[in-house]
Coordinates of C-alpha atoms in Angstrom, one line a residue:
Chain A
M1 CA -1.5 37.4 -5.4
E2 CA 0.1 38.7 -8.6
L3 CA 2.7 36.0 -8.0
I4 CA 0.1 33.3 -8.0
L5 CA -1.7 34.7 -11.1
N6 CA 1.7 34.8 -12.9
F7 CA 2.4 31.2 -11.9
I8 CA -1.0 30.1 -13.2
E9 CA -0.5 32.0 -16.5
N10 CA 2.9 30.6 -17.1
N11 CA 2.0 27.0 -16.3
L12 CA -1.5 26.7 -17.6
A13 CA -0.7 23.8 -19.9
M14 CA 0.9 21.9 -17.0
I15 CA -2.0 22.6 -14.7
T16 CA -4.5 21.4 -17.3
I17 CA -2.5 18.2 -17.6
L18 CA -2.6 17.8 -13.9
V19 CA -6.3 18.3 -13.6
L20 CA -7.2 16.0 -16.5
A21 CA -4.8 13.3 -15.3
T22 CA -6.4 13.5 -11.8
F23 CA -9.8 12.7 -13.4
V24 CA -8.3 9.9 -15.4
G25 CA -6.7 8.4 -12.3
I26 CA -10.0 8.4 -10.4
E27 CA -12.0 7.2 -13.4
I28 CA -9.7 4.2 -14.0
I29 CA -10.3 2.6 -10.7
A30 CA -13.8 3.8 -9.8
K31 CA -15.3 0.4 -10.0
V32 CA -12.5 -1.9 -8.9
P33 CA -13.6 -5.0 -7.0
T34 CA -12.2 -5.6 -3.5
V35 CA -10.4 -8.7 -4.6
L36 CA -8.1 -6.5 -6.7
H37 CA -7.3 -3.8 -4.0
T38 CA -4.0 -5.3 -3.0
P39 CA -2.7 -6.1 -6.4
L40 CA -3.9 -2.7 -7.7
M41 CA -2.2 -0.9 -4.8
S42 CA 1.0 -2.8 -5.5
G43 CA 0.8 -2.1 -9.2
S44 CA 0.2 1.6 -8.8
N45 CA 3.0 1.6 -6.3
A46 CA 5.3 0.3 -9.0
I47 CA 4.1 3.1 -11.3
S48 CA 4.9 5.7 -8.7
G49 CA 8.5 4.5 -9.2
V50 CA 8.3 6.8 -12.3
V51 CA 10.2 9.2 -10.0
V52 CA 13.3 7.3 -11.1
I53 CA 13.2 9.4 -14.3
G54 CA 13.7 12.5 -12.2
A55 CA 16.8 11.0 -10.6
I56 CA 18.1 10.2 -14.1
I57 CA 17.4 13.7 -15.4
M58 CA 19.1 15.1 -12.3
I59 CA 22.3 13.2 -12.9
L60 CA 22.3 13.9 -16.7
K61 CA 22.1 17.6 -16.1
A62 CA 24.6 17.7 -13.2
D63 CA 28.1 19.0 -13.4
D64 CA 30.7 16.3 -14.1
A65 CA 32.6 17.2 -10.9
D66 CA 29.5 17.5 -8.7
Y67 CA 30.0 14.1 -7.0
I68 CA 27.4 14.8 -4.3
T69 CA 24.7 15.1 -6.9
L70 CA 26.0 12.0 -8.8
V71 CA 26.2 9.9 -5.7
V72 CA 22.9 11.0 -4.2
G73 CA 21.2 10.8 -7.6
S74 CA 22.5 7.2 -8.1
L75 CA 21.2 6.3 -4.7
G76 CA 17.8 7.7 -5.7
I77 CA 17.9 5.7 -9.0
A78 CA 18.8 2.5 -7.1
L79 CA 16.0 3.0 -4.5
A80 CA 13.4 3.9 -7.1
M81 CA 14.4 0.9 -9.3
V82 CA 13.8 -1.4 -6.3
N83 CA 10.3 0.1 -6.2
V84 CA 9.7 -0.3 -9.9
V85 CA 11.1 -3.7 -10.5
G86 CA 10.1 -5.2 -7.2
G87 CA 6.6 -3.6 -7.5
F88 CA 5.8 -5.0 -10.9
A89 CA 7.3 -8.4 -10.1
V90 CA 5.4 -8.7 -6.8
T91 CA 2.1 -7.6 -8.5
N92 CA 2.7 -10.2 -11.2
R93 CA 3.2 -12.9 -8.6
M94 CA 0.0 -12.0 -6.9
L95 CA -2.0 -11.9 -10.1
E96 CA -0.5 -15.2 -11.4
M97 CA -2.3 -16.9 -8.6
F98 CA -5.6 -15.7 -9.8
K99 CA -4.9 -16.9 -13.2
K100 CA -4.1 -20.5 -12.1
K101 CA -7.7 -20.8 -11.1
K102 CA -9.1 -20.9 -14.6
K103 CA -8.1 -24.4 -15.6
Chain B
M1 CA 13.6 19.2 -32.8
G2 CA 14.9 16.8 -30.2
K3 CA 12.5 18.0 -27.5
E4 CA 9.4 17.3 -29.6
I5 CA 10.5 13.8 -30.3
I6 CA 11.2 13.2 -26.6
D7 CA 7.9 14.6 -25.5
F8 CA 6.1 12.6 -28.1
L9 CA 7.7 9.4 -27.0
Y10 CA 6.8 10.3 -23.4
L11 CA 3.2 10.7 -24.5
I12 CA 3.3 7.2 -25.9
S13 CA 4.4 5.9 -22.5
I14 CA 1.7 7.8 -20.8
I15 CA -0.9 6.2 -23.0
I16 CA 0.7 2.7 -22.2
F17 CA 0.5 3.6 -18.5
I18 CA -3.2 4.4 -18.7
I19 CA -4.0 1.3 -20.6
G20 CA -2.0 -0.8 -18.2
M21 CA -3.7 0.7 -15.1
K22 CA -7.1 0.3 -16.7
G23 CA -6.3 -3.4 -17.2
L24 CA -5.2 -3.7 -13.6
S25 CA -8.6 -2.7 -12.3
N26 CA -10.4 -5.7 -13.9
P27 CA -9.8 -9.3 -12.7
A28 CA -9.8 -10.7 -16.2
T29 CA -7.1 -8.4 -17.6
A30 CA -5.2 -7.5 -14.4
R31 CA -2.1 -9.6 -15.2
K32 CA -1.8 -8.2 -18.7
G33 CA -2.4 -4.7 -17.4
N34 CA 0.4 -5.1 -15.0
L35 CA 2.8 -6.2 -17.7
V36 CA 1.6 -3.4 -20.0
A37 CA 2.2 -0.8 -17.3
G38 CA 5.7 -2.4 -16.7
A39 CA 6.4 -2.0 -20.4
G40 CA 5.3 1.6 -20.3
M41 CA 7.7 2.2 -17.4
G42 CA 10.5 0.5 -19.4
L43 CA 9.9 2.7 -22.4
A44 CA 9.8 5.9 -20.2
I45 CA 13.1 5.0 -18.6
L46 CA 14.7 4.3 -21.9
I47 CA 13.6 7.7 -23.2
A48 CA 15.0 9.3 -20.2
L49 CA 18.3 7.5 -20.8
L50 CA 18.4 8.4 -24.4
T51 CA 17.4 12.0 -24.0
P52 CA 20.9 13.5 -24.5
M53 CA 21.3 11.6 -27.7
L54 CA 17.8 12.6 -29.0
A55 CA 18.4 16.2 -28.0
G56 CA 21.9 16.2 -29.4
T57 CA 23.7 17.2 -26.2
A58 CA 27.0 15.7 -25.1
V59 CA 27.0 13.8 -21.8
S60 CA 30.1 12.3 -20.2
M61 CA 30.3 8.6 -19.9
T62 CA 31.0 8.8 -16.2
K63 CA 27.4 9.8 -15.6
Y64 CA 26.1 6.8 -17.5
V65 CA 28.3 4.6 -15.5
F66 CA 26.7 5.9 -12.3
I67 CA 23.2 5.6 -13.7
I68 CA 23.6 2.1 -15.1
I69 CA 25.3 0.7 -12.0
A70 CA 22.6 2.2 -9.8
M71 CA 19.8 0.8 -12.1
A72 CA 21.4 -2.6 -12.1
I73 CA 21.7 -2.7 -8.3
G74 CA 18.2 -1.5 -7.7
S75 CA 16.7 -3.8 -10.2
G76 CA 18.6 -6.8 -8.8
V77 CA 17.5 -6.0 -5.2
G78 CA 13.9 -5.5 -6.3
L79 CA 13.8 -8.7 -8.3
V80 CA 15.3 -10.8 -5.5
A81 CA 13.1 -9.3 -2.9
S82 CA 10.0 -9.9 -4.9
K83 CA 10.9 -13.5 -5.5
R84 CA 11.7 -14.2 -1.9
V85 CA 8.9 -12.5 -0.1
A86 CA 6.2 -14.8 1.2
M87 CA 2.6 -14.1 0.1
T88 CA 1.7 -13.4 3.7
A89 CA 4.2 -10.7 3.9
M90 CA 2.9 -8.9 0.8
P91 CA 1.5 -5.8 2.6
E92 CA 4.7 -4.9 4.3
M93 CA 6.7 -5.5 1.1
V94 CA 4.4 -3.1 -0.8
S95 CA 4.9 -0.6 2.0
L96 CA 8.7 -0.9 2.0
F97 CA 8.9 -0.6 -1.8
N98 CA 6.7 2.5 -1.6
G99 CA 8.9 4.0 1.0
L100 CA 11.9 3.7 -1.3
G101 CA 10.1 5.5 -4.1
G102 CA 9.3 8.3 -1.6
A103 CA 12.9 8.4 -0.6
T104 CA 13.9 9.1 -4.2
A105 CA 11.4 12.0 -4.4
M106 CA 12.9 13.3 -1.2
L107 CA 16.5 13.0 -2.5
I108 CA 15.6 14.8 -5.7
G109 CA 14.0 17.7 -3.8
F110 CA 16.9 17.9 -1.5
I111 CA 19.6 18.0 -4.2
E112 CA 17.6 20.4 -6.4
L113 CA 17.4 22.8 -3.5
K114 CA 21.0 22.4 -2.5
N115 CA 22.1 23.1 -6.0
Y116 CA 19.7 25.8 -6.6
A117 CA 21.2 29.0 -7.8
P118 CA 19.6 31.9 -9.5
E119 CA 20.3 31.3 -13.1
G120 CA 22.4 33.4 -15.5
V121 CA 24.0 36.8 -15.1
A122 CA 20.7 38.5 -14.2
G123 CA 20.3 36.1 -11.3
K124 CA 23.8 36.7 -10.0
L125 CA 23.3 40.4 -10.2
A126 CA 20.0 40.1 -8.4
A127 CA 21.8 38.1 -5.7
V128 CA 24.4 40.7 -5.3
A129 CA 21.7 43.4 -5.1
G130 CA 20.2 41.3 -2.3
H131 CA 16.9 40.2 -3.8
A132 CA 17.6 37.0 -5.6
D133 CA 14.1 35.5 -5.3
L134 CA 13.7 32.0 -4.2
F135 CA 10.0 32.4 -4.4
T136 CA 9.7 30.5 -7.7
G137 CA 7.6 27.5 -8.9
S138 CA 10.7 25.4 -9.2
V139 CA 11.8 26.0 -5.6
F140 CA 8.3 25.4 -4.4
S141 CA 8.1 22.1 -6.3
S142 CA 11.4 21.0 -4.8
V143 CA 10.4 21.9 -1.3
F144 CA 7.1 20.0 -1.8
A145 CA 8.8 17.0 -3.3
L146 CA 11.3 16.9 -0.4
F147 CA 8.5 17.1 2.1
I148 CA 6.0 14.6 0.7
G149 CA 8.8 12.2 -0.3
A150 CA 10.2 12.3 3.2
V151 CA 6.8 11.7 4.8
S152 CA 6.1 8.8 2.4
F153 CA 9.6 7.4 3.2
S154 CA 9.6 7.5 7.0
G155 CA 5.9 6.8 7.2
S156 CA 6.2 3.7 5.0
L157 CA 9.1 2.4 7.1
I158 CA 7.0 2.8 10.3
A159 CA 4.1 1.0 8.6
W160 CA 6.5 -1.8 7.4
G161 CA 7.9 -2.2 10.9
K162 CA 4.4 -2.4 12.4
L163 CA 3.2 -4.9 9.9
N164 CA 6.2 -7.3 10.3
G165 CA 6.0 -7.0 14.0
S166 CA 9.3 -5.4 14.7
L167 CA 7.6 -2.2 15.9
R168 CA 4.9 -2.7 18.5
D169 CA 1.6 -1.2 17.6
N170 CA 1.3 0.4 21.0
I171 CA 4.4 2.5 20.7
K172 CA 2.8 5.9 20.5
L173 CA 4.0 9.4 20.9
P174 CA 2.4 11.3 23.7
V175 CA -0.4 13.5 22.5
P176 CA 0.1 12.5 18.9
Q177 CA -2.4 15.0 17.5
I178 CA -0.7 18.0 19.0
I179 CA 2.7 16.8 17.9
N180 CA 1.3 16.2 14.4
V181 CA -0.1 19.7 14.1
T182 CA 3.0 21.3 15.6
T183 CA 5.3 19.4 13.2
L184 CA 3.2 20.3 10.2
I185 CA 3.2 24.0 11.2
A186 CA 7.0 23.8 11.5
V187 CA 7.2 22.4 8.0
F188 CA 5.2 25.3 6.6
V189 CA 7.3 27.9 8.5
L190 CA 10.6 26.3 7.4
S191 CA 9.4 26.1 3.8
Y192 CA 8.4 29.7 3.9
L193 CA 11.7 30.8 5.4
I194 CA 13.6 28.9 2.8
M195 CA 11.6 30.5 0.0
A196 CA 11.7 33.9 1.5
G197 CA 15.5 33.9 1.6
N198 CA 17.9 35.5 -0.9
E199 CA 19.9 32.4 -1.3
M200 CA 19.6 28.8 -0.4
N201 CA 20.0 28.4 3.4
F202 CA 21.6 25.0 3.8
T203 CA 21.0 24.7 7.5
L204 CA 17.3 25.4 7.1
L205 CA 17.2 22.8 4.3
I206 CA 18.7 20.1 6.6
V207 CA 16.3 21.1 9.4
L208 CA 13.3 20.9 6.9
T209 CA 14.4 17.5 5.8
I210 CA 14.6 16.2 9.4
V211 CA 11.3 17.7 10.4
S212 CA 9.6 16.3 7.3
L213 CA 11.0 12.8 8.1
F214 CA 9.8 13.2 11.6
Y215 CA 6.3 14.2 10.4
G216 CA 6.1 10.8 8.6
V217 CA 6.8 9.1 11.9
A218 CA 4.4 11.2 13.8
F219 CA 1.7 10.8 11.2
V220 CA 1.8 7.0 11.0
S221 CA 2.7 5.9 14.5
P222 CA -0.6 6.6 16.2
I223 CA -2.3 4.5 13.5
G224 CA -2.5 0.7 13.9
G225 CA -4.4 -2.4 13.6
G226 CA -6.9 -2.9 10.8
D227 CA -6.2 0.7 9.6
M228 CA -2.7 -0.1 8.4
P229 CA -3.6 -1.1 4.8
V230 CA -5.5 2.2 4.5
V231 CA -2.3 4.1 5.6
I232 CA -0.2 2.2 3.1
S233 CA -2.6 3.0 0.4
L234 CA -2.5 6.7 1.4
L235 CA 1.3 6.8 1.6
N236 CA 1.4 5.1 -1.8
S237 CA -0.7 8.0 -3.1
F238 CA 1.7 10.4 -1.5
T239 CA 4.6 8.9 -3.3
G240 CA 2.7 9.4 -6.5
I241 CA 2.2 13.0 -5.7
G242 CA 5.9 13.2 -4.8
A243 CA 6.7 11.9 -8.3
T244 CA 4.4 14.5 -9.8
V245 CA 5.9 17.4 -8.0
A246 CA 9.4 16.2 -8.9
G247 CA 8.2 16.1 -12.5
L248 CA 7.1 19.7 -12.1
I249 CA 10.7 20.6 -11.3
Y250 CA 11.9 19.3 -14.6
G251 CA 8.7 20.0 -16.6
N252 CA 8.6 16.3 -17.3
N253 CA 5.2 15.1 -18.5
I254 CA 5.6 11.4 -17.8
M255 CA 6.4 12.0 -14.2
I256 CA 3.6 14.5 -13.8
V257 CA 1.0 12.2 -15.3
G258 CA 2.3 8.9 -14.0
G259 CA 2.6 10.3 -10.5
I260 CA -0.8 11.9 -10.5
L261 CA -2.5 8.7 -11.8
V262 CA -1.1 7.0 -8.7
G263 CA -1.9 9.9 -6.5
A264 CA -5.5 10.3 -7.6
S265 CA -6.3 6.6 -7.9
G266 CA -4.5 6.0 -4.6
I267 CA -6.7 8.4 -2.8
L268 CA -9.8 6.9 -4.2
L269 CA -8.5 3.4 -3.4
T270 CA -7.9 4.6 0.1
I271 CA -11.4 5.9 0.4
L272 CA -12.8 2.6 -1.0
M273 CA -10.9 0.7 1.6
C274 CA -12.2 2.9 4.4
E275 CA -15.7 2.3 3.1
A276 CA -15.2 -1.5 3.2
M277 CA -14.5 -1.1 6.9
N278 CA -17.2 1.5 7.4
R279 CA -14.7 4.1 8.6
S280 CA -14.0 7.6 7.5
L281 CA -10.6 8.6 6.2
I282 CA -10.4 11.3 8.9
S283 CA -11.0 8.8 11.7
V284 CA -8.3 6.6 10.3
V285 CA -5.8 9.5 10.0
I286 CA -6.6 10.8 13.5
G287 CA -5.9 7.3 14.6
G288 CA -6.9 5.0 17.4
F289 CA -8.1 1.7 15.9
G290 CA -7.4 -0.3 19.0
A291 CA -6.1 2.8 20.8
S292 CA -9.2 3.1 23.0
A293 CA -9.3 -0.7 23.3
S294 CA -9.7 -0.8 27.0
S295 CA -13.1 0.7 26.9
A296 CA -14.6 -2.4 25.3
S297 CA -12.7 -5.2 26.9
G298 CA -15.6 -5.7 29.4
S299 CA -15.5 -7.9 32.4
G300 CA -16.7 -11.1 30.8
R301 CA -13.6 -12.9 31.9
E302 CA -15.3 -15.3 34.3
E303 CA -17.4 -16.7 31.5
V304 CA -16.2 -20.0 30.3
V305 CA -15.6 -21.2 26.8
K306 CA -16.3 -24.7 25.5
E307 CA -13.5 -26.6 23.9
A308 CA -13.8 -28.8 20.9
T309 CA -11.6 -31.7 20.1
P310 CA -10.5 -32.6 16.6
S311 CA -12.1 -36.0 16.7
D312 CA -15.6 -34.7 17.7
L313 CA -15.3 -31.9 15.2
A314 CA -14.4 -34.4 12.4
I315 CA -17.5 -36.4 13.0
Q316 CA -19.6 -33.3 13.2
L317 CA -18.2 -32.0 9.9
K318 CA -18.7 -35.3 8.2
Y319 CA -22.4 -35.3 8.9
S320 CA -22.8 -31.7 8.0
E321 CA -24.4 -30.5 4.8
R322 CA -23.0 -27.0 4.6
V323 CA -19.8 -25.8 6.1
V324 CA -18.4 -22.3 5.8
I325 CA -14.8 -21.4 6.5
V326 CA -13.9 -17.9 7.7
P327 CA -10.2 -17.4 7.1
G328 CA -8.2 -14.7 8.8
Y329 CA -4.7 -13.5 9.2
G330 CA -4.0 -16.3 11.7
L331 CA -4.5 -18.8 8.9
A332 CA -2.0 -16.9 6.8
V333 CA 0.5 -16.6 9.6
A334 CA 0.3 -20.4 10.3
Q335 CA 0.8 -21.0 6.6
A336 CA -2.3 -23.1 6.9
Q337 CA -4.0 -22.2 3.6
H338 CA -2.8 -25.4 1.9
V339 CA -4.0 -27.7 4.7
C340 CA -7.2 -25.8 4.7
H341 CA -7.7 -26.4 1.0
E342 CA -6.9 -30.1 1.5
L343 CA -9.5 -30.4 4.3
E344 CA -12.0 -28.7 2.1
Q345 CA -11.3 -31.3 -0.6
V346 CA -11.7 -34.2 1.8
L347 CA -15.0 -32.8 3.0
E348 CA -16.2 -32.3 -0.6
T349 CA -15.6 -36.0 -1.3
E350 CA -17.8 -36.7 1.7
G351 CA -20.5 -34.7 0.1
V352 CA -20.2 -31.7 2.3
D353 CA -20.7 -28.3 0.7
V354 CA -17.8 -26.1 1.6
K355 CA -17.5 -22.4 1.0
Y356 CA -15.3 -19.6 2.2
A357 CA -16.6 -16.4 3.6
I358 CA -14.1 -13.6 2.9
H359 CA -14.4 -10.4 4.9
P360 CA -13.4 -7.3 2.9
V361 CA -10.5 -6.7 5.2
A362 CA -9.6 -10.3 6.0
G363 CA -5.8 -10.7 6.1
R364 CA -3.9 -7.5 6.3
M365 CA -5.2 -5.8 3.2
P366 CA -8.3 -5.9 1.1
G367 CA -8.0 -8.8 -1.3
H368 CA -5.0 -10.2 0.5
M369 CA -7.0 -13.3 1.7
N370 CA -8.2 -14.0 -1.8
V371 CA -4.6 -14.0 -3.0
L372 CA -3.6 -16.4 -0.3
L373 CA -6.4 -18.8 -1.0
A374 CA -5.7 -18.6 -4.7
E375 CA -2.1 -19.5 -3.9
S376 CA -3.3 -22.8 -2.5
D377 CA -5.6 -23.5 -5.4
V378 CA -9.0 -22.8 -3.7
D379 CA -11.6 -22.6 -6.4
Y380 CA -12.6 -19.0 -7.1
D381 CA -16.3 -19.9 -7.1
K382 CA -16.1 -21.1 -3.5
L383 CA -15.3 -17.6 -2.2
M384 CA -18.3 -15.6 -0.9
E385 CA -18.2 -11.9 -0.1
L386 CA -19.6 -10.4 3.0
E387 CA -23.2 -10.0 2.0
P388 CA -23.9 -13.4 0.3
A389 CA -22.0 -15.0 3.2
N390 CA -24.2 -13.3 5.8
D391 CA -27.3 -14.5 3.9
A392 CA -25.9 -18.1 3.9
F393 CA -25.0 -18.4 7.6
N394 CA -28.4 -19.3 9.0
N395 CA -28.5 -22.2 6.6
T396 CA -25.0 -23.4 7.6
D397 CA -24.3 -26.3 9.9
V398 CA -20.8 -25.5 11.0
V399 CA -18.7 -22.4 10.6
L400 CA -15.0 -22.8 11.0
V401 CA -13.4 -19.5 12.0
I402 CA -9.7 -19.9 11.4
G403 CA -7.4 -17.3 12.8
A404 CA -9.9 -14.5 12.4
N405 CA -10.9 -12.4 15.4
D406 CA -12.2 -8.9 14.6
V407 CA -14.1 -9.6 11.4
V408 CA -16.5 -11.9 13.3
N409 CA -16.7 -9.8 16.5
P410 CA -20.4 -9.1 17.2
A411 CA -19.2 -6.2 19.4
A412 CA -19.0 -4.3 16.1
K413 CA -22.8 -4.3 16.1
S414 CA -23.7 -4.2 19.7
D415 CA -21.1 -2.3 21.7
A416 CA -21.1 1.4 20.8
G417 CA -18.0 1.8 22.9
S418 CA -16.0 -0.7 20.9
P419 CA -13.3 0.7 18.7
I420 CA -14.5 -1.5 15.8
Y421 CA -18.2 -0.4 16.3
G422 CA -19.8 0.1 13.0
M423 CA -17.5 -2.1 11.0
P424 CA -19.5 -4.6 9.0
I425 CA -18.8 -8.1 10.2
L426 CA -19.5 -11.7 9.3
D427 CA -22.5 -12.8 11.3
V428 CA -21.2 -16.3 12.1
E429 CA -23.3 -16.7 15.2
Q430 CA -26.3 -17.1 12.9
A431 CA -25.0 -20.6 12.0
K432 CA -25.9 -23.7 14.0
N433 CA -22.4 -24.3 15.2
V434 CA -19.3 -22.1 15.3
V435 CA -15.8 -23.5 15.9
V436 CA -13.1 -21.0 16.4
F437 CA -9.5 -22.1 15.7
K438 CA -7.3 -20.0 17.9
R439 CA -3.9 -20.2 19.6
S440 CA -5.1 -18.9 22.9
M441 CA -7.7 -16.7 24.4
G442 CA -5.6 -13.7 23.4
T443 CA -7.3 -10.8 21.8
G444 CA -7.1 -10.1 18.1
Y445 CA -5.3 -7.5 16.1
A446 CA -7.6 -4.7 17.3
G447 CA -6.9 -5.8 20.8
I448 CA -10.5 -6.3 21.9
Q449 CA -12.4 -9.1 23.5
N450 CA -14.8 -11.1 21.4
P451 CA -18.2 -12.0 22.9
L452 CA -18.6 -14.6 20.1
F453 CA -16.1 -16.9 21.9
F454 CA -18.5 -17.2 24.9
G455 CA -21.6 -17.8 22.7
D456 CA -23.9 -20.8 23.3
R457 CA -23.1 -22.3 19.9
T458 CA -19.4 -21.6 19.9
K459 CA -16.6 -24.0 20.6
M460 CA -12.9 -23.3 20.7
L461 CA -10.2 -25.4 19.1
F462 CA -7.0 -24.2 20.6
G463 CA -3.6 -24.6 18.9
D464 CA -1.7 -23.7 15.8
A465 CA -4.1 -23.5 12.9
K466 CA -2.0 -25.6 10.6
K467 CA -1.6 -28.4 13.2
S468 CA -5.3 -28.3 14.2
L469 CA -6.4 -28.6 10.5
G470 CA -3.9 -31.4 9.9
K471 CA -5.3 -33.3 12.9
L472 CA -8.8 -32.7 11.8
K473 CA -8.0 -34.0 8.4
E474 CA -6.5 -37.2 9.9
E475 CA -9.5 -37.7 12.1
L476 CA -11.8 -37.3 9.1
A477 CA -10.0 -40.1 7.3
N478 CA -10.6 -42.3 10.4
A479 CA -14.2 -41.2 11.1

C-alpha cells in the first residue's frame, strides 16, 4: 500500500498527463462518422508507431559493446518504422480517394 | 538546460499530433490531418535522434549507423508495402502494421528487463545483501510493455492471417475461454515472480514473453467473421497503450501522450464499431460470431431459389425508376467496383435513379466500402447510410445485392438463435424486386443461411460479380 502511495506521489505529474491525454483522445473522436472509421483507425495506428522513439532512446543509452541491445533495438526501430511510414502512407492513399470526389 | 529544450520540442510535437488527429476525425480535413500527424511524428523522431546533441552528451557513431540503417529499412518496407497493397486488402494491412508496432513495444520491454540492474553502488550493495528490489515502477512498466506489446503483436498476426484467408476462421482452440483465463493468470503470476525476485530472472523473462505471445493467439483466435475489424481496432489501441507504457520507462512525454491518444481513442472507436453492429464489446471479446452458426442454419434446404439471367435483368433495370445497389465484400473481392460504377452510369443515362446502400460494416471494416467505391469514382452523394436506405427500399423497383450476405440477412431480425441476431440490417426485402449476385449458394462470412434468397421477390444471379456486371452492362447496351 505504501509502495503504491509512494509511486503515486513520485509520478503525480506523469499520472496527470496520462489522465488528461486519455480525455483528449476520447474527445477527439467522439463524433467521428462511420465513413472515417477505417482511415482513422489506420491513422491512429501510424501514431502508435511513436514507440519507435523508445527504441531509439534504448539504443542511444546502451553500452557500445552491448550488441544484443543494439541489434534488438535496431530490429525494433525497423519494425516500428514500417508501422509509421506504412501507416501514414496507407491512410493517405485511402483519404486521397475521398478527395477525388469533389471535382 | 538541454532537457528543457528537448521536453519543449516534444511538447510541440504533441500539439501537432493532437491537431492532426482532430483533423483526421472530420471528412473535410482528414487528409490534411493525416499529413499533420505525420509531420508531428517526423519532428518527434528528429528530436529523439538529436537528443544527445541537445543534451550535450557524447554518443558513438556506431549507434547512429545502427539507428539510421534500421530506419531506412523500415521506412522503405513500409512505403513499398503501402503502395502495393490493394484497397481491398486494407484491413489486413492495418492489422499487420499494428502488429509490428506492438512487436517494438515488446522488444523494448524485453531488453529493458534483460538489462535491468539495480543502479549505482547502493543498488549493488542491496543486491549483495539480498534485497535488491525489482518492485519498481520502471520494472513494472517494462513488464507491462512486454506483455501488451506481445499480445498486440501475436494477436495482430492472427487477425492478419484470418483476414487474408491463410488462417481458417474455424481453427479454434478447445475451450478458448478457459485457456484465455488460465493464460492470463499465468501472465500475472510470472510478472509477480519476476518483480518479487532479487535480480532479473532471465528464464522467467523468456517464459513470460512466450506466455504473453500465446495469450495474443488465444485472445484473437476464437474471434472471427464480422467481429474482426473490432478486434483490429482493439489491438491497435493495445499498441498505443504499449507505446505509453514504454514511454513511462523512459519518462518520455511524447510516447506517453501519443500512445494514450491512440489507446483512448482506439477503445472508443472500438466501442463505436460495436455499436454499429449492435453488439457489446464483451460479446465480441468472448467470441463466437459464427461460432454457434449451426444453430441457425435451419432446414430450408429443400426450398428452391429463382435464377435471373443477365438479359432479363437488363430489361427490368432499364424500365425501373429507382435502383439501389447493396455492395458487400464479394464485390470488393471480385474487384467489381469499377464495373459497378460503369453500370450505374449506363443506367443513369437511361434515366434510372441509382443509389448505393452502405451498411455500417459492409466490406471488412466500417467505412471500407466507402473507400472502395470512392476509388472507382462513385459520387459521394449516391451513398446512403443504413437508415435512409431502409426508408427508401419500399419505393425501390430493383435492389441489386452484390456480394453481400450477412448485412441483408433478415434472420438478424427474426431468428433469435441466429448469431447475427440483433444486428441492424438493410431491409432489402421491402423493395419490389431483389436480385442477389452470388457465386454459389454458399453461406456468407458469418457462415449462416440467408432466408432472403428464398423470398418471393428474390432472384439469384450466380457467377463472379465482375463478370455478371459486365454481362449486364452489355445486355443493357443491346436492350
